[in-house]
Short mmCIF file of C-alpha atoms and ligand atoms in Angstrom, two decimals:
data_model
loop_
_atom_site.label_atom_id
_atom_site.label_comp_id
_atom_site.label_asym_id
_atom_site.label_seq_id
_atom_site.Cartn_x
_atom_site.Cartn_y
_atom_site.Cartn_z
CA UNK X 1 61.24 39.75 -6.59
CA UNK X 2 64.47 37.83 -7.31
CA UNK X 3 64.81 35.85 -10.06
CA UNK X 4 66.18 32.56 -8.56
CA UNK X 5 62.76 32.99 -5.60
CA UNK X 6 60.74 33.39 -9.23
CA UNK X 7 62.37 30.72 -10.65
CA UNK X 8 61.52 28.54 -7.79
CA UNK X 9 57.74 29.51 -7.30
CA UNK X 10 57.47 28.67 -10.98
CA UNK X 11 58.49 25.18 -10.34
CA UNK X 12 56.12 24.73 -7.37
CA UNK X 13 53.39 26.14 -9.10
CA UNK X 14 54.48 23.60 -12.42
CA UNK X 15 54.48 20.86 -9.37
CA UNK X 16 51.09 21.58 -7.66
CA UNK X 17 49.74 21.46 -11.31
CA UNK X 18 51.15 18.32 -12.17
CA UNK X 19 49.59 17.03 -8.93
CA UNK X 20 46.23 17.95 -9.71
CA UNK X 21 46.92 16.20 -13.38
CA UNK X 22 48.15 13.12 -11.90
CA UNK X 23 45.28 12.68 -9.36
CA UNK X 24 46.72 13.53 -6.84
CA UNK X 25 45.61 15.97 -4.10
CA UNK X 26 47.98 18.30 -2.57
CA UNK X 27 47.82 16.09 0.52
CA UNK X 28 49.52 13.28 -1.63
CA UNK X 29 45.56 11.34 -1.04
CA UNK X 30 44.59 9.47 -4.91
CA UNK X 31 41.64 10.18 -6.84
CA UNK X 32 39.34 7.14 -7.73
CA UNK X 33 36.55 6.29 -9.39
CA UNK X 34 33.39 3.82 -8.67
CA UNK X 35 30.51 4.26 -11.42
CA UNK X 36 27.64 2.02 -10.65
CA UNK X 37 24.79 1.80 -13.60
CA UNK X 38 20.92 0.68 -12.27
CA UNK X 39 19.89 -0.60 -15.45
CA UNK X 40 16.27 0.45 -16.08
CA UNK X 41 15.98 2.57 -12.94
CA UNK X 42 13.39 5.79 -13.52
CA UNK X 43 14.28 8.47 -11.47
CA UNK X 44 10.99 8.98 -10.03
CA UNK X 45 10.46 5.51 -8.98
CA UNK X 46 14.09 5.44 -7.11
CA UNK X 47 12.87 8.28 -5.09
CA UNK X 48 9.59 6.47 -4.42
CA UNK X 49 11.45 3.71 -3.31
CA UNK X 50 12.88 2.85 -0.17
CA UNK X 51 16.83 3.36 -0.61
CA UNK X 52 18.41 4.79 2.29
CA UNK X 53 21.87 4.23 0.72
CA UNK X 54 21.38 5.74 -2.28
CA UNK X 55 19.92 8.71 -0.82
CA UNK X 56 22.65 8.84 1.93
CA UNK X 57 24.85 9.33 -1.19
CA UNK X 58 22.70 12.38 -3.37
CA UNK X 59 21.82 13.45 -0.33
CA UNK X 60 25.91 14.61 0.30
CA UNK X 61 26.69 15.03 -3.31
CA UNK X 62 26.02 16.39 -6.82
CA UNK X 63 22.58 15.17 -8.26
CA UNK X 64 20.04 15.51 -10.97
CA UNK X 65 16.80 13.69 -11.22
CA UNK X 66 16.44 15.34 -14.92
CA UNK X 67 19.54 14.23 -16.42
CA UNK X 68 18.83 12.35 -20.28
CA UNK X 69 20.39 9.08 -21.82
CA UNK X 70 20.80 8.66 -25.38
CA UNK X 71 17.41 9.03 -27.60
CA UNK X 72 17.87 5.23 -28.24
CA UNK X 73 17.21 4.58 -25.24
CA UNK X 74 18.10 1.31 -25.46
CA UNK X 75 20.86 -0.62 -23.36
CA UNK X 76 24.15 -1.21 -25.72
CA UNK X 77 23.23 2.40 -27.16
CA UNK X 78 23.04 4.12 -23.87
CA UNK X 79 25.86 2.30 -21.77
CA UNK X 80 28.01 2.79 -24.58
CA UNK X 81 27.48 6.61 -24.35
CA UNK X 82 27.99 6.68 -20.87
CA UNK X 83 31.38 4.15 -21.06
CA UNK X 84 32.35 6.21 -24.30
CA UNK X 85 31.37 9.78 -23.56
CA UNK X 86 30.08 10.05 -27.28
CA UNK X 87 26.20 9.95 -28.33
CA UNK X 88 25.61 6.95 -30.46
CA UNK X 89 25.95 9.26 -33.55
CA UNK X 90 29.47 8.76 -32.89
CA UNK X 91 29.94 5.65 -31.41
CA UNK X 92 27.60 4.18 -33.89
CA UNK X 93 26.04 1.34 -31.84
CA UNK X 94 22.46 1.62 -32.66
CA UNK X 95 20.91 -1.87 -30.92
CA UNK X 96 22.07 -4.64 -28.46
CA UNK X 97 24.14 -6.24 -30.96
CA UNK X 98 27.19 -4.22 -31.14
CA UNK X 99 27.61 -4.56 -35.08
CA UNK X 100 30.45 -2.14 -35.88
CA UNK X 101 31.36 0.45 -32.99
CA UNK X 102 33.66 2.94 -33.87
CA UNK X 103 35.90 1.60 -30.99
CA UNK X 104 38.66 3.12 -32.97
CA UNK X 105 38.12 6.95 -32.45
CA UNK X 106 36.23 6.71 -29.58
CA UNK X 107 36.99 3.86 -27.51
CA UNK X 108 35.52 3.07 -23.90
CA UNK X 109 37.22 5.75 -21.14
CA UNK X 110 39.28 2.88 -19.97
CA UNK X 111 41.13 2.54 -23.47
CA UNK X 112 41.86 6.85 -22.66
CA UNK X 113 42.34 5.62 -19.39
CA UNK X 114 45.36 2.78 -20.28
CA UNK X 115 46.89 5.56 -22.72
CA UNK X 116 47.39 8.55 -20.52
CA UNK X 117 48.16 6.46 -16.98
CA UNK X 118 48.95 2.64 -17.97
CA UNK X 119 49.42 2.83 -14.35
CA UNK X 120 45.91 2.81 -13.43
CA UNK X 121 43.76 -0.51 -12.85
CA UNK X 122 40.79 -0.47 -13.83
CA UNK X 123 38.03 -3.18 -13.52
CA UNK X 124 34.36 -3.61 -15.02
CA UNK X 125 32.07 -6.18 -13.29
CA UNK X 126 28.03 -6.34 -14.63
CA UNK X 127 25.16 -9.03 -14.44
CA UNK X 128 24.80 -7.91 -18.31
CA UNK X 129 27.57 -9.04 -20.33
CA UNK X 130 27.16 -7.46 -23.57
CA UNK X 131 28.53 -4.43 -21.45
CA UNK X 132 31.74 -5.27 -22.42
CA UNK X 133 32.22 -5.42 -25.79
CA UNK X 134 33.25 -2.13 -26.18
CA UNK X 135 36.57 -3.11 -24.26
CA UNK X 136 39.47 -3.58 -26.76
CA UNK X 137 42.06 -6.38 -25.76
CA UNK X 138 43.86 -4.71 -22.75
CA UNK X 139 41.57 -1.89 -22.04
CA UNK X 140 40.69 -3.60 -18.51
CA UNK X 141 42.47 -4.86 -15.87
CA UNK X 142 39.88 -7.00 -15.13
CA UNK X 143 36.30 -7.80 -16.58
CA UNK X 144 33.78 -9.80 -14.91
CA UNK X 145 29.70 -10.80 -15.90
CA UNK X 146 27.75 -12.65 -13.29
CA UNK X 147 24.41 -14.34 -13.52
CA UNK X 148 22.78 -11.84 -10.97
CA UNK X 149 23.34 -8.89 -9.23
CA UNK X 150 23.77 -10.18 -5.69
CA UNK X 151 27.15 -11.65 -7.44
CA UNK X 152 27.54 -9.05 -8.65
CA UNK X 153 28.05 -6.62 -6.08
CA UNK X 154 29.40 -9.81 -3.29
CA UNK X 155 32.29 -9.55 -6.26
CA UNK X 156 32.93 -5.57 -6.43
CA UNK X 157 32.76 -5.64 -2.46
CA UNK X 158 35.74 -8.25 -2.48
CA UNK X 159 38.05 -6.16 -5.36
CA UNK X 160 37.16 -3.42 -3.33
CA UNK X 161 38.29 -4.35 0.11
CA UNK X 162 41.23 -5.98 -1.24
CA UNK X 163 42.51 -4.67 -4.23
CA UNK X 164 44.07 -2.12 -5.59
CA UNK X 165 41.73 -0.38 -7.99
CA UNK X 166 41.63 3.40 -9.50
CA UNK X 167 38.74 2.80 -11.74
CA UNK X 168 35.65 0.24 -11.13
CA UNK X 169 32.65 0.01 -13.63
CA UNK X 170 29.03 -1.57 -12.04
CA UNK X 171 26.46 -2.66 -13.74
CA UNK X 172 23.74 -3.78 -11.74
CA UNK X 173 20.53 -5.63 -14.00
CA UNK X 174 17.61 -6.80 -12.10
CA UNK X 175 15.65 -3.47 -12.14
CA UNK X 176 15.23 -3.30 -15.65
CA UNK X 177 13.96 -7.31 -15.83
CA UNK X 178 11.27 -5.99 -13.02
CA UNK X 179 10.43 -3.24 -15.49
CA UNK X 180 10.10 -5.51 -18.12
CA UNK X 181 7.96 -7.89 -16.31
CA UNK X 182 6.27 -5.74 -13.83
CA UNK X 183 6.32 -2.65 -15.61
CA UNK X 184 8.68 0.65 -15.41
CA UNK X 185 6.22 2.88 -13.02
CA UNK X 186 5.97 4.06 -9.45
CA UNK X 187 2.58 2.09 -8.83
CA UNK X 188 4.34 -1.03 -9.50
CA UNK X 189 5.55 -2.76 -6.33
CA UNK X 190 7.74 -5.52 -7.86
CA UNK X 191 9.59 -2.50 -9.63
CA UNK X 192 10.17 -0.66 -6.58
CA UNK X 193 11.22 -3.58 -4.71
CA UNK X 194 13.58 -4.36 -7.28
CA UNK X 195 14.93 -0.77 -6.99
CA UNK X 196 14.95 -1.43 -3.12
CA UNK X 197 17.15 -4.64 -3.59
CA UNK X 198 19.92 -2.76 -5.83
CA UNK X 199 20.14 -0.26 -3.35
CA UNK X 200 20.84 -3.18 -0.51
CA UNK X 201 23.85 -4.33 -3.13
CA UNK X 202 25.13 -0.51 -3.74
CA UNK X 203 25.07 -0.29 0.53
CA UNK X 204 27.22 -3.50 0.31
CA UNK X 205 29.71 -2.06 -2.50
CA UNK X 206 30.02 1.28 -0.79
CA UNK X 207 30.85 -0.40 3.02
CA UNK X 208 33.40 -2.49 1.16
CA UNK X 209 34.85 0.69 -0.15
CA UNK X 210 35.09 2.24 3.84
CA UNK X 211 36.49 -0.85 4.86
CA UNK X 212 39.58 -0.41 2.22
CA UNK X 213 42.88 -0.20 4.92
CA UNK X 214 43.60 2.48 2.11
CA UNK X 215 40.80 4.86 2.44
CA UNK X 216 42.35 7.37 4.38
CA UNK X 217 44.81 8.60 1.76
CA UNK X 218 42.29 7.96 -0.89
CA UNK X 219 39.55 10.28 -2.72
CA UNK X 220 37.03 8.03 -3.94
CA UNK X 221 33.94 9.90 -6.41
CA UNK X 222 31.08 7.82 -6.44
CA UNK X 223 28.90 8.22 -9.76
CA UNK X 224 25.58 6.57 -10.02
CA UNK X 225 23.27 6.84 -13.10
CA UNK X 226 21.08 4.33 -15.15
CA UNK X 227 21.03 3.68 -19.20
CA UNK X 228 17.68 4.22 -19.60
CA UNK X 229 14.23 4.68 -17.99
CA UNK X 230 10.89 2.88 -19.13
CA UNK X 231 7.49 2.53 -19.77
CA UNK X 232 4.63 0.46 -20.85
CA UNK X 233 7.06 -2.61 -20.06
CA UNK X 234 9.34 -1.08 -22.54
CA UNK X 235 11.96 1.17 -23.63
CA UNK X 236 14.06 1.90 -26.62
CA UNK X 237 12.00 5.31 -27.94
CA UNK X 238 12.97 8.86 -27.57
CA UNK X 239 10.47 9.83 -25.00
CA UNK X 240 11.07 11.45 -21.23
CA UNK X 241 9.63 8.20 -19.79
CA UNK X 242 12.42 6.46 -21.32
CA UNK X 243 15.31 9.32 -21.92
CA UNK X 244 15.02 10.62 -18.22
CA UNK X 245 17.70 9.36 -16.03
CA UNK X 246 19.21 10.00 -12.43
CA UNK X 247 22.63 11.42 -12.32
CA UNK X 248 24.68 11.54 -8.77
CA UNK X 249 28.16 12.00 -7.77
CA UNK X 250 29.41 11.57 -4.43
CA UNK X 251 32.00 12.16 -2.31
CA UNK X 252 34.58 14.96 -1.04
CA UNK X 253 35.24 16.37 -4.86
CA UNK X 254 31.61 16.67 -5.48
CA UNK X 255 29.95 20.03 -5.68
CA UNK X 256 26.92 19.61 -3.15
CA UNK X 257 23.35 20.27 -4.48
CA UNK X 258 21.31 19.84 -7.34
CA UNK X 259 22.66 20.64 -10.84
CA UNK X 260 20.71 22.59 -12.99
CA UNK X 261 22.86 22.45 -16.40
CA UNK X 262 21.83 20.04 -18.38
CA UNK X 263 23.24 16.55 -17.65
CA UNK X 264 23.95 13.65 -19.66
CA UNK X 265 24.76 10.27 -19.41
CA UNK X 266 27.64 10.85 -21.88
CA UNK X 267 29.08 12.97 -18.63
CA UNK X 268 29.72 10.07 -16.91
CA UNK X 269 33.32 9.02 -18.53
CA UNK X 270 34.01 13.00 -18.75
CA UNK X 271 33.87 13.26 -15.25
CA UNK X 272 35.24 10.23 -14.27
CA UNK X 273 37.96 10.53 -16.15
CA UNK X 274 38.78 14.30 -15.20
CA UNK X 275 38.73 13.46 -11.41
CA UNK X 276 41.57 10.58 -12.02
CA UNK X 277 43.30 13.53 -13.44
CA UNK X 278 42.31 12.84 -17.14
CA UNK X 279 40.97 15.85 -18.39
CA UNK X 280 39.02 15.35 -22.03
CA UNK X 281 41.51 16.43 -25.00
CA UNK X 282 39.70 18.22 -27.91
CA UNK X 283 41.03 15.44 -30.04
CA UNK X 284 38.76 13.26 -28.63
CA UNK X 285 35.72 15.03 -29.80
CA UNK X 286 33.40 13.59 -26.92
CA UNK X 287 30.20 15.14 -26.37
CA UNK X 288 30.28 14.63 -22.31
CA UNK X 289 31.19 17.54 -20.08
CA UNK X 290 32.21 17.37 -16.71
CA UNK X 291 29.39 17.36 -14.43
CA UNK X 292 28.90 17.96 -10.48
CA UNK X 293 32.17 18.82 -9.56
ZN1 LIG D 1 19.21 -1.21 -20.17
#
C-alpha cells in the first residue's frame, strides 16, 4: 500500500479512536449517563413487586439480581463506593457521618469526571442529603436534596427535559424508611408498595428523558442499583440479606441478558464513567470494573 493512503488510514483510525474516547459514537450521537440509587431496595422484593418500568428497563438491558454492596452495608459506606468506585477500605467512610473520606485520592466519579472533560455537566439530586458530601467544591454542576422522593424525581424530570446534562446522579429514599418501619422482606406490603411508588417516580424520570428534543442524537445508559438491602428492620452487617443488591444497565450500549461475573456496586462509577468515554486509569486504583456493557 502507499505510504501517503497509510498515512491517511492511520489518522482515521487515530480519529475513530478519539471518538469513542470522547463519547462520541461514530454517528456523532453523545454518550450519557442517568444512575438512579433505590435506597434499601432487596432485589427479591423489587421483583415481587409490581414495577412495570423498572422491568421494562432489565428486561432490555444488562442485569444482575446477585450483585453485592459494600460489607458495611450501611448508606454513606455503600453510596460512597458506588459514587467513588473504591470499597470503603479505600475511601475510608465507615458510618453515616462522613468523618475523614479520603476525597483526596479517590474522589466521587464526578471530581474524575470535571478533570478529564470539564466540559461535561453533571448534576446529583437525592431525598438523602448526606449523599453529597463526598462532592468537593466544583465537582457538580448542580446538587440538589429534597424532602421526598416525589420531589425528587418531579426535579430530575424537569433538568432532564430541559437541560443539558451528560451525567445525572438519583437517589431515591422512601424504600429504605418502609424497610425500616415495615420491615425489608417480600411478605411486607408497605415495603413493596414503597418499591411500587419509586418505580412510578423512575417511569416519570425516564419519560422526561424521551421527551428531551435532544434524544435522537443522544446515547443515554441507564444504571439502576441500591446501597444496600435489609432485614429484621435493619441493615448495616455483612450478611446476603443486607450485601445483596440489584444491578441494571439500560439502553442501546448495554449488553442484553443477565451477567454472571460478579458485580459490584463499586461498578457503578466504572461503568458510568467508561461509557462518557472515561475509561478508569490504573492511577486511580479503583476496585470497580466495567460491568454490562
Ligand atoms: Zn441506605
Amino acid at each position: 500500500m502507499e505510504k501517503r493512503k497509510l498515512k491517511s488510514m492511520g489518522l482515521l483510525l487515530g480519529l475513530l479512536c478519539f471518538m469513542v474516547l470522547e463519547g462520541f459514537a461514530q454517528d456523532g450521537t453523545s454518550n450519557k449517563v442517568l444512575i438512579i440509587g433505590i435506597d434499601g431496595c432487596r432485589p427479591d422484593a423489587l421483583l415481587a413487586a409490581q414495577t412495570p418500568n423498572i422491568d421494562a428497563l432489565w428486561k432490555d438491558g444488562a442485569y444482575t439480581f446477585k450483585a453485592r454492596t459494600d460489607e458495611i452495608s450501611s448508606s454513606g459506606p455503600a453510596w460512597s463506593a458506588m459514587l467513588i468506585g473504591v470499597w470503603h477500605q479505600k475511601h475510608d467512610i465507615l458510618n453515616n457521618e462522613y468523618e475523614d473520606p479520603d476525597l483526596e485520592h479517590y474522589p466521587h466519579f464526578f471530581h474524575r469526571v470535571r478533570q478529564e472533560k470539564p466540559e461535561m455537566k453533571t448534576y446529583s439530586v437525592a431525598t438523602w442529603g448526606p449523599i453529597h458530601k463526598i462532592l468537593q467544591e466544583g465537582d457538580a454542576t448542580y446538587t440538589s436534596s429534597k424532602i421526598s422522593d416525589v420531589q425528587v424525581a418531579s426535579e430530575v424530570a424537569t433538568i432532564l427535559e430541559n437541560k443539558d446534562v451528560d451525567v445525572m446522579f438519583v437517589q431515591l429514599d422512601e424504600v429504605d424508611g418502609a424497610g425500616h418501619k415495615h420491615d425489608y422482606k417480600v411478605e411486607s406490603e408497605k415495603y413493596l408498595k414503597a418499591i411500587e411508588r419509586s418505580d412510578k417516580q423512575v417511569g416519570t424520570m425516564v419519560s422526561a428523558l424521551e421527551k428531551r428534543t435532544s434524544i435522537e442524537n443522544e446515547n443515554w445508559l441507564i444504571i439502576l442499583s441500591a446501597d444496600h438491602g435489609g432485614s429484621n428492620f435493619g441493615h448495616g452487617k455483612n450478611i446476603p440479606d443486607h450485601t445483596t443488591v440489584f444491578f441494571i444497565a439500560s439502553g442501546e450500549s448495554a449488553k442484553k441478558g443477565e451477567i454472571t461475573k460478579e458485580v459490584g456496586v463499586v461498578d457503578v462509577a466504572v461503568t458510568a464513567m467508561y461509557h462518557l468515554g472515561i475509561p478508569a486509569k490504573e492511577s486511580w486504583d479503583l476496585d470497580g470494573r466495567v460491568s454490562g456493557l
